[in-house]
PDB file of C-alpha atoms in Angstrom:
ATOM      1  CA  MET A   1       6.438 113.947 -35.712  1.00 47.00           C
ATOM      2  CA  THR A   2      10.092 113.155 -35.492  1.00 47.00           C
ATOM      3  CA  HIS A   3      11.684 109.742 -35.781  1.00 46.00           C
ATOM      4  CA  GLU A   4      12.388 109.704 -32.081  1.00 46.00           C
ATOM      5  CA  ASP A   5       8.689 110.225 -31.409  1.00 47.00           C
ATOM      6  CA  ASP A   6       7.916 107.386 -33.803  1.00 47.00           C
ATOM      7  CA  ARG A   7      10.292 105.096 -31.940  1.00 46.00           C
ATOM      8  CA  GLY A   8       8.877 106.100 -28.571  1.00 45.00           C
ATOM      9  CA  GLU A   9       5.323 105.472 -29.757  1.00 43.00           C
ATOM     10  CA  ALA A  10       6.397 102.212 -31.337  1.00 42.00           C
ATOM     11  CA  ASP A  11       8.020 101.135 -28.056  1.00 43.00           C
ATOM     12  CA  SER A  12       4.846 101.978 -26.146  1.00 41.00           C
ATOM     13  CA  LEU A  13       2.611  99.746 -28.332  1.00 40.00           C
ATOM     14  CA  ALA A  14       1.630  96.287 -26.947  1.00 42.00           C
ATOM     15  CA  PRO A  15       3.433  93.338 -28.520  1.00 44.00           C
ATOM     16  CA  VAL A  16       1.611  91.367 -31.173  1.00 41.00           C
ATOM     17  CA  ILE A  17       0.186  88.035 -29.720  1.00 41.00           C
ATOM     18  CA  PRO A  18      -0.487  85.229 -32.202  1.00 43.00           C
ATOM     19  CA  LEU A  19      -4.140  84.317 -32.301  1.00 40.00           C
ATOM     20  CA  PHE A  20      -3.788  80.460 -32.601  1.00 40.00           C
ATOM     21  CA  GLY A  21      -0.268  79.091 -32.095  1.00 44.00           C
ATOM     22  CA  GLU A  22       0.557  79.941 -28.529  1.00 46.00           C
ATOM     23  CA  ARG A  23      -3.090  79.631 -27.372  1.00 45.00           C
ATOM     24  CA  SER A  24      -3.280  76.130 -28.814  1.00 44.00           C
ATOM     25  CA  ALA A  25      -0.084  75.168 -27.072  1.00 44.00           C
ATOM     26  CA  ALA A  26      -1.306  76.637 -23.835  1.00 46.00           C
ATOM     27  CA  SER A  27      -4.648  74.845 -24.163  1.00 46.00           C
ATOM     28  CA  ALA A  28      -2.924  71.545 -24.834  1.00 44.00           C
ATOM     29  CA  SER A  29      -0.656  72.095 -21.878  1.00 46.00           C
ATOM     30  CA  SER A  30      -3.603  72.853 -19.609  1.00 46.00           C
ATOM     31  CA  ARG A  31      -5.444  69.794 -20.855  1.00 46.00           C
ATOM     32  CA  GLU A  32      -2.439  67.587 -20.170  1.00 46.00           C
ATOM     33  CA  GLU A  33      -2.192  68.975 -16.665  1.00 47.00           C
ATOM     34  CA  SER A  34      -5.915  68.411 -16.070  1.00 45.00           C
ATOM     35  CA  VAL A  35      -5.831  64.730 -17.143  1.00 44.00           C
ATOM     36  CA  PRO A  36      -4.341  62.515 -14.388  1.00 44.00           C
ATOM     37  CA  ARG A  37      -1.565  60.234 -15.496  1.00 48.00           C
ATOM     38  CA  VAL A  38      -1.947  56.510 -14.723  1.00 40.00           C
ATOM     39  CA  ARG A  39       1.297  54.665 -14.157  1.00 43.00           C
ATOM     40  CA  ARG A  40       1.323  51.313 -15.897  1.00 42.00           C
ATOM     41  CA  PRO A  41       2.719  48.312 -14.038  1.00 39.00           C
ATOM     42  CA  PHE A  42       5.880  46.794 -15.310  1.00 35.00           C
ATOM     43  CA  PHE A  43       4.182  43.468 -16.140  1.00 37.00           C
ATOM     44  CA  ALA A  44       0.828  42.230 -14.978  1.00 43.00           C
ATOM     45  CA  PRO A  45      -0.789  40.222 -17.733  1.00 48.00           C
ATOM     46  CA  ALA A  46      -4.402  39.316 -17.224  1.00 46.00           C
ATOM     47  CA  PRO A  47      -5.180  35.580 -17.193  1.00 48.00           C
ATOM     48  CA  ASP A  48      -6.433  34.502 -20.527  1.00 51.00           C
ATOM     49  CA  ALA A  49      -8.144  31.392 -21.734  1.00 46.00           C
ATOM     50  CA  GLU A  50      -4.887  29.666 -22.633  1.00 51.00           C
ATOM     51  CA  VAL A  51      -3.461  30.054 -19.116  1.00 47.00           C
ATOM     52  CA  LEU A  52      -6.664  28.809 -17.492  1.00 44.00           C
ATOM     53  CA  GLY A  53      -6.817  25.921 -19.928  1.00 49.00           C
ATOM     54  CA  ALA A  54      -3.238  24.901 -19.171  1.00 48.00           C
ATOM     55  CA  SER A  55      -3.902  24.868 -15.426  1.00 46.00           C
ATOM     56  CA  HIS A  56      -7.010  22.744 -15.884  1.00 48.00           C
ATOM     57  CA  GLU A  57      -5.097  20.378 -18.125  1.00 48.00           C
ATOM     58  CA  VAL A  58      -2.431  19.833 -15.435  1.00 46.00           C
ATOM     59  CA  ASP A  59      -5.120  18.925 -12.858  1.00 56.00           C
ATOM     60  CA  VAL A  60      -6.776  16.511 -15.267  1.00 54.00           C
ATOM     61  CA  ASP A  61      -3.463  14.840 -16.077  1.00 64.00           C
ATOM     62  CA  SER A  62      -2.667  14.448 -12.376  1.00 67.00           C
ATOM     63  CA  GLU A  63      -6.028  12.819 -11.657  1.00 70.00           C
ATOM     64  CA  THR A  64      -5.641  10.556 -14.677  1.00 78.00           C
ATOM     65  CA  ASP A  65      -2.195   9.402 -13.534  1.00 81.00           C
ATOM     66  CA  GLU A  66      -3.470   8.641 -10.035  1.00 82.00           C
ATOM     67  CA  ALA A  67      -6.422   6.663 -11.357  1.00 88.00           C
ATOM     68  CA  ALA A  68      -4.096   4.686 -13.624  1.00 90.00           C
ATOM     69  CA  ALA A  69      -1.783   3.909 -10.687  1.00 91.00           C
ATOM     70  CA  VAL A  70      -4.702   2.685  -8.570  1.00 93.00           C
ATOM     71  CA  GLN A  71      -5.956   0.459 -11.382  1.00 94.00           C
ATOM     72  CA  ALA A  72      -2.497  -0.988 -11.990  1.00 95.00           C
ATOM     73  CA  ALA A  73      -2.080  -1.751  -8.284  1.00 95.00           C
ATOM     74  CA  SER A  74      -5.495  -3.433  -8.130  1.00 95.00           C
ATOM     75  CA  ASP A  75      -4.639  -5.617 -11.122  1.00 96.00           C
ATOM     76  CA  ALA A  76      -1.298  -6.579  -9.595  1.00 96.00           C
ATOM     77  CA  LEU A  77      -2.921  -7.524  -6.277  1.00 96.00           C
ATOM     78  CA  LEU A  78      -5.514  -9.627  -8.068  1.00 96.00           C
ATOM     79  CA  ARG A  79      -2.781 -11.527  -9.911  1.00 96.00           C
ATOM     80  CA  LYS A  80      -1.019 -12.114  -6.604  1.00 96.00           C
ATOM     81  CA  LEU A  81      -4.172 -13.525  -5.039  1.00 96.00           C
ATOM     82  CA  ARG A  82      -4.606 -16.002  -7.880  1.00 95.00           C
ATOM     83  CA  SER A  83      -1.445 -17.786  -6.793  1.00 94.00           C
ATOM     84  CA  ARG A  84      -1.627 -17.307  -3.019  1.00 93.00           C
ATOM     85  CA  SER A  85      -4.152 -16.210  -0.430  1.00 95.00           C
ATOM     86  CA  LEU A  86      -3.224 -13.035   1.446  1.00 97.00           C
ATOM     87  CA  SER A  87      -4.297 -11.519   4.712  1.00 97.00           C
ATOM     88  CA  GLU A  88      -5.450  -7.923   4.915  1.00 97.00           C
ATOM     89  CA  ARG A  89      -2.092  -6.943   6.404  1.00 97.00           C
ATOM     90  CA  GLU A  90      -0.189  -8.662   3.618  1.00 97.00           C
ATOM     91  CA  ALA A  91      -2.366  -6.942   1.005  1.00 97.00           C
ATOM     92  CA  ARG A  92      -1.702  -3.522   2.541  1.00 96.00           C
ATOM     93  CA  THR A  93       2.027  -4.226   2.618  1.00 95.00           C
ATOM     94  CA  PHE A  94       1.952  -5.253  -1.042  1.00 96.00           C
ATOM     95  CA  LEU A  95       0.050  -2.118  -2.087  1.00 96.00           C
ATOM     96  CA  ALA A  96       2.253   0.193  -0.005  1.00 93.00           C
ATOM     97  CA  GLN A  97       5.225  -0.841  -2.148  1.00 93.00           C
ATOM     98  CA  ARG A  98       3.572   0.683  -5.228  1.00 90.00           C
ATOM     99  CA  ASP A  99       3.810   4.358  -4.159  1.00 85.00           C
ATOM    100  CA  LEU A 100       0.118   4.808  -3.455  1.00 91.00           C
ATOM    101  CA  SER A 101      -1.399   7.153  -0.915  1.00 92.00           C
ATOM    102  CA  ARG A 102      -2.839   5.644   2.256  1.00 93.00           C
ATOM    103  CA  ASP A 103      -6.336   6.572   1.147  1.00 94.00           C
ATOM    104  CA  ALA A 104      -5.833   4.788  -2.179  1.00 94.00           C
ATOM    105  CA  VAL A 105      -4.548   1.667  -0.399  1.00 96.00           C
ATOM    106  CA  GLU A 106      -7.537   1.581   1.942  1.00 96.00           C
ATOM    107  CA  GLU A 107      -9.917   2.091  -0.964  1.00 96.00           C
ATOM    108  CA  ILE A 108      -8.494  -0.931  -2.811  1.00 96.00           C
ATOM    109  CA  VAL A 109      -8.540  -3.089   0.329  1.00 97.00           C
ATOM    110  CA  ALA A 110     -12.161  -2.121   0.997  1.00 97.00           C
ATOM    111  CA  ASP A 111     -13.131  -3.133  -2.549  1.00 96.00           C
ATOM    112  CA  PHE A 112     -11.366  -6.491  -2.234  1.00 97.00           C
ATOM    113  CA  LEU A 113     -13.030  -7.160   1.121  1.00 97.00           C
ATOM    114  CA  ARG A 114     -16.427  -6.377  -0.339  1.00 96.00           C
ATOM    115  CA  LEU A 115     -15.768  -8.819  -3.173  1.00 95.00           C
ATOM    116  CA  SER A 116     -14.464 -11.456  -0.689  1.00 94.00           C
ATOM    117  CA  TYR A 117     -11.079 -11.504  -2.405  1.00 96.00           C
ATOM    118  CA  LEU A 118      -9.599 -10.860   1.038  1.00 97.00           C
ATOM    119  CA  ASP A 119     -10.912 -12.857   3.996  1.00 97.00           C
ATOM    120  CA  ASP A 120      -8.805 -13.356   7.126  1.00 97.00           C
ATOM    121  CA  ALA A 121     -11.217 -15.942   8.559  1.00 96.00           C
ATOM    122  CA  ALA A 122     -11.018 -18.084   5.418  1.00 96.00           C
ATOM    123  CA  LEU A 123      -7.231 -17.774   5.395  1.00 97.00           C
ATOM    124  CA  ALA A 124      -7.079 -18.875   9.037  1.00 97.00           C
ATOM    125  CA  GLU A 125      -9.153 -21.977   8.293  1.00 95.00           C
ATOM    126  CA  GLN A 126      -6.880 -22.778   5.362  1.00 95.00           C
ATOM    127  CA  LEU A 127      -3.731 -22.464   7.489  1.00 95.00           C
ATOM    128  CA  VAL A 128      -5.237 -24.689  10.190  1.00 94.00           C
ATOM    129  CA  HIS A 129      -6.170 -27.345   7.633  1.00 92.00           C
ATOM    130  CA  VAL A 130      -2.714 -27.323   6.061  1.00 92.00           C
ATOM    131  CA  GLY A 131      -1.025 -27.415   9.452  1.00 91.00           C
ATOM    132  CA  VAL A 132      -3.078 -30.327  10.738  1.00 88.00           C
ATOM    133  CA  SER A 133      -3.607 -32.468   7.639  1.00 85.00           C
ATOM    134  CA  ARG A 134      -0.436 -31.922   5.637  1.00 86.00           C
ATOM    135  CA  LYS A 135       2.242 -30.926   8.137  1.00 86.00           C
ATOM    136  CA  GLY A 136       1.029 -32.628  11.273  1.00 85.00           C
ATOM    137  CA  GLU A 137       1.615 -29.474  13.305  1.00 89.00           C
ATOM    138  CA  GLY A 138       0.428 -28.678  16.800  1.00 90.00           C
ATOM    139  CA  ARG A 139      -1.588 -25.687  17.937  1.00 89.00           C
ATOM    140  CA  VAL A 140       1.474 -23.611  18.819  1.00 89.00           C
ATOM    141  CA  ALA A 141       3.053 -23.967  15.391  1.00 91.00           C
ATOM    142  CA  ILE A 142      -0.232 -23.243  13.613  1.00 93.00           C
ATOM    143  CA  ALA A 143      -0.829 -20.164  15.768  1.00 93.00           C
ATOM    144  CA  GLN A 144       2.672 -18.915  14.990  1.00 93.00           C
ATOM    145  CA  ALA A 145       2.097 -19.434  11.268  1.00 95.00           C
ATOM    146  CA  MET A 146      -1.099 -17.379  11.381  1.00 96.00           C
ATOM    147  CA  ALA A 147       0.636 -14.617  13.349  1.00 96.00           C
ATOM    148  CA  ARG A 148       3.398 -14.414  10.748  1.00 96.00           C
ATOM    149  CA  ARG A 149       0.794 -14.058   8.018  1.00 96.00           C
ATOM    150  CA  GLY A 150      -0.910 -11.186   9.810  1.00 96.00           C
ATOM    151  CA  VAL A 151      -4.095 -12.964  10.846  1.00 97.00           C
ATOM    152  CA  PRO A 152      -5.661 -11.120  13.812  1.00 97.00           C
ATOM    153  CA  ARG A 153      -5.422 -12.926  17.138  1.00 96.00           C
ATOM    154  CA  ASP A 154      -9.175 -13.268  17.651  1.00 96.00           C
ATOM    155  CA  VAL A 155      -9.633 -14.727  14.168  1.00 96.00           C
ATOM    156  CA  ALA A 156      -6.777 -17.186  14.722  1.00 96.00           C
ATOM    157  CA  ASP A 157      -8.171 -18.312  18.079  1.00 94.00           C
ATOM    158  CA  ALA A 158     -11.590 -18.957  16.544  1.00 94.00           C
ATOM    159  CA  ALA A 159     -10.040 -21.120  13.813  1.00 94.00           C
ATOM    160  CA  LEU A 160      -8.018 -23.129  16.352  1.00 91.00           C
ATOM    161  CA  ASP A 161     -11.021 -23.652  18.609  1.00 89.00           C
ATOM    162  CA  ALA A 162     -12.830 -25.318  15.715  1.00 82.00           C
ATOM    163  CA  VAL A 163     -10.055 -27.923  15.524  1.00 78.00           C
ATOM    164  CA  GLY A 164     -10.058 -28.843  19.186  1.00 72.00           C
ATOM    165  CA  ASP A 165      -7.260 -29.415  21.644  1.00 74.00           C
ATOM    166  CA  ASP A 166      -6.065 -32.827  20.554  1.00 80.00           C
ATOM    167  CA  ASP A 167      -2.329 -32.249  20.182  1.00 85.00           C
ATOM    168  CA  ALA A 168      -1.516 -35.592  21.773  1.00 88.00           C
ATOM    169  CA  GLU A 169      -3.452 -37.517  19.156  1.00 87.00           C
ATOM    170  CA  ARG A 170      -1.995 -35.545  16.249  1.00 87.00           C
ATOM    171  CA  ALA A 171       1.520 -35.882  17.660  1.00 89.00           C
ATOM    172  CA  LEU A 172       1.166 -39.657  17.931  1.00 90.00           C
ATOM    173  CA  GLU A 173      -0.165 -39.885  14.394  1.00 88.00           C
ATOM    174  CA  PHE A 174       2.781 -37.899  13.067  1.00 88.00           C
ATOM    175  CA  ALA A 175       5.284 -39.881  15.165  1.00 90.00           C
ATOM    176  CA  ARG A 176       3.946 -43.182  13.872  1.00 90.00           C
ATOM    177  CA  ARG A 177       4.493 -42.075  10.267  1.00 87.00           C
ATOM    178  CA  LYS A 178       8.047 -40.963  10.956  1.00 88.00           C
ATOM    179  CA  ALA A 179       9.042 -43.866  13.198  1.00 87.00           C
ATOM    180  CA  MET A 180       8.955 -46.297  10.273  1.00 80.00           C
ATOM    181  CA  SER A 181      11.707 -44.339   8.470  1.00 80.00           C
ATOM    182  CA  ILE A 182      14.041 -43.949  11.465  1.00 78.00           C
ATOM    183  CA  GLY A 183      14.977 -47.641  11.529  1.00 62.00           C
ATOM    184  CA  GLY A 184      18.664 -48.550  11.800  1.00 60.00           C
ATOM    185  CA  ARG A 185      19.415 -46.161  14.682  1.00 64.00           C
ATOM    186  CA  ASP A 186      19.858 -47.014  18.343  1.00 79.00           C
ATOM    187  CA  ASP A 187      16.951 -46.314  20.618  1.00 82.00           C
ATOM    188  CA  ASP A 188      18.306 -43.084  22.158  1.00 86.00           C
ATOM    189  CA  ALA A 189      19.277 -41.550  18.807  1.00 88.00           C
ATOM    190  CA  ALA A 190      15.955 -42.456  17.252  1.00 89.00           C
ATOM    191  CA  LEU A 191      14.079 -41.002  20.216  1.00 91.00           C
ATOM    192  CA  ARG A 192      16.018 -37.708  20.118  1.00 91.00           C
ATOM    193  CA  ARG A 193      15.449 -37.314  16.396  1.00 91.00           C
ATOM    194  CA  LEU A 194      11.731 -38.023  16.595  1.00 92.00           C
ATOM    195  CA  VAL A 195      11.240 -35.715  19.581  1.00 92.00           C
ATOM    196  CA  GLY A 196      13.075 -32.961  17.700  1.00 92.00           C
ATOM    197  CA  GLN A 197      10.799 -33.362  14.689  1.00 91.00           C
ATOM    198  CA  LEU A 198       7.723 -33.120  16.882  1.00 92.00           C
ATOM    199  CA  ALA A 199       9.066 -30.072  18.730  1.00 91.00           C
ATOM    200  CA  ARG A 200       9.685 -28.255  15.433  1.00 90.00           C
ATOM    201  CA  ARG A 201       6.012 -28.759  14.624  1.00 88.00           C
ATOM    202  CA  GLY A 202       4.894 -26.970  17.716  1.00 88.00           C
ATOM    203  CA  TYR A 203       4.200 -29.816  20.112  1.00 91.00           C
ATOM    204  CA  PRO A 204       5.052 -29.328  23.796  1.00 89.00           C
ATOM    205  CA  SER A 205       8.047 -31.310  25.005  1.00 89.00           C
ATOM    206  CA  SER A 206       5.971 -33.624  27.206  1.00 90.00           C
ATOM    207  CA  VAL A 207       3.558 -34.382  24.374  1.00 91.00           C
ATOM    208  CA  ALA A 208       6.434 -34.931  21.930  1.00 91.00           C
ATOM    209  CA  MET A 209       8.290 -37.293  24.271  1.00 93.00           C
ATOM    210  CA  THR A 210       5.230 -39.405  24.991  1.00 93.00           C
ATOM    211  CA  ALA A 211       4.268 -39.695  21.316  1.00 92.00           C
ATOM    212  CA  ALA A 212       7.817 -40.487  20.202  1.00 92.00           C
ATOM    213  CA  ARG A 213       8.277 -43.287  22.745  1.00 92.00           C
ATOM    214  CA  GLN A 214       4.964 -44.917  21.913  1.00 92.00           C
ATOM    215  CA  ALA A 215       5.505 -44.658  18.152  1.00 91.00           C
ATOM    216  CA  LEU A 216       9.025 -46.163  18.360  1.00 90.00           C
ATOM    217  CA  ALA A 217       7.815 -48.944  20.605  1.00 89.00           C
ATOM    218  CA  GLU A 218       5.086 -49.838  18.158  1.00 88.00           C
ATOM    219  CA  ALA A 219       7.453 -49.714  15.200  1.00 86.00           C
ATOM    220  CA  ARG A 220       9.982 -52.067  16.791  1.00 80.00           C
ATOM    221  CA  ARG A 221       7.467 -54.492  18.207  1.00 76.00           C
ATOM    222  CA  PRO A 222       7.762 -57.832  16.472  1.00 63.00           C
ATOM    223  CA  ALA A 223       5.028 -58.437  14.009  1.00 54.00           C
ATOM    224  CA  VAL A 224       2.459 -60.924  15.195  1.00 51.00           C
ATOM    225  CA  ARG A 225       2.058 -63.648  12.695  1.00 54.00           C
ATOM    226  CA  GLY A 226      -1.179 -65.489  12.247  1.00 51.00           C
ATOM    227  CA  PRO A 227      -1.563 -69.267  12.427  1.00 55.00           C
ATOM    228  CA  ARG A 228       0.199 -71.186   9.761  1.00 56.00           C
ATOM    229  CA  PHE A 229      -1.506 -74.091   8.023  1.00 53.00           C
ATOM    230  CA  ASP A 230       0.587 -76.477   5.983  1.00 49.00           C
TER     231      ASP A 230
END
């Protein structure tokens, strides 16, 4: 056989295929193609115990702060009531200045009503007593004082009805006390001053004029002396 025949036979032989290398690579490649690829998100951390704990801690702190604010407001209102009686409206106004929610304000007011720390009827009776006994005021002035303090109209009317409609008698009593200190003035000046004082205390003009004239007349009436025995 010649060399050319050898080359032709050699060229006709099948190429040598490695038993392991390329097959392994092909197997790996086929396995990679058969396994689906899952694309990972850029960042999606799962909530862990620390994150949940931090959220719960924020809620607890918020509730604690609110409870502390409510307690501080209650204490402040109680201190206020020790020095001065308040109506329900005045109490709500006081609490509203302390940055509380409406529900918190109503809760405190309800507690104070239950404990009788707030009582509009008792406050109305107190204002009537002070107006009549200490200031000598008439019904109009007392009613105005209760309205300014936030006492409901029906409660104020009930307190005034207990006193009775005797403005004329109270006006005369007040005028008699003041007439003794107006001495030294002429009659017209003394009358105008006394009527003005009565009007400022809520007495109607007719009631004030009548009381002032009678009180001045009594004050300037000569004193009646008793019999003299030598």
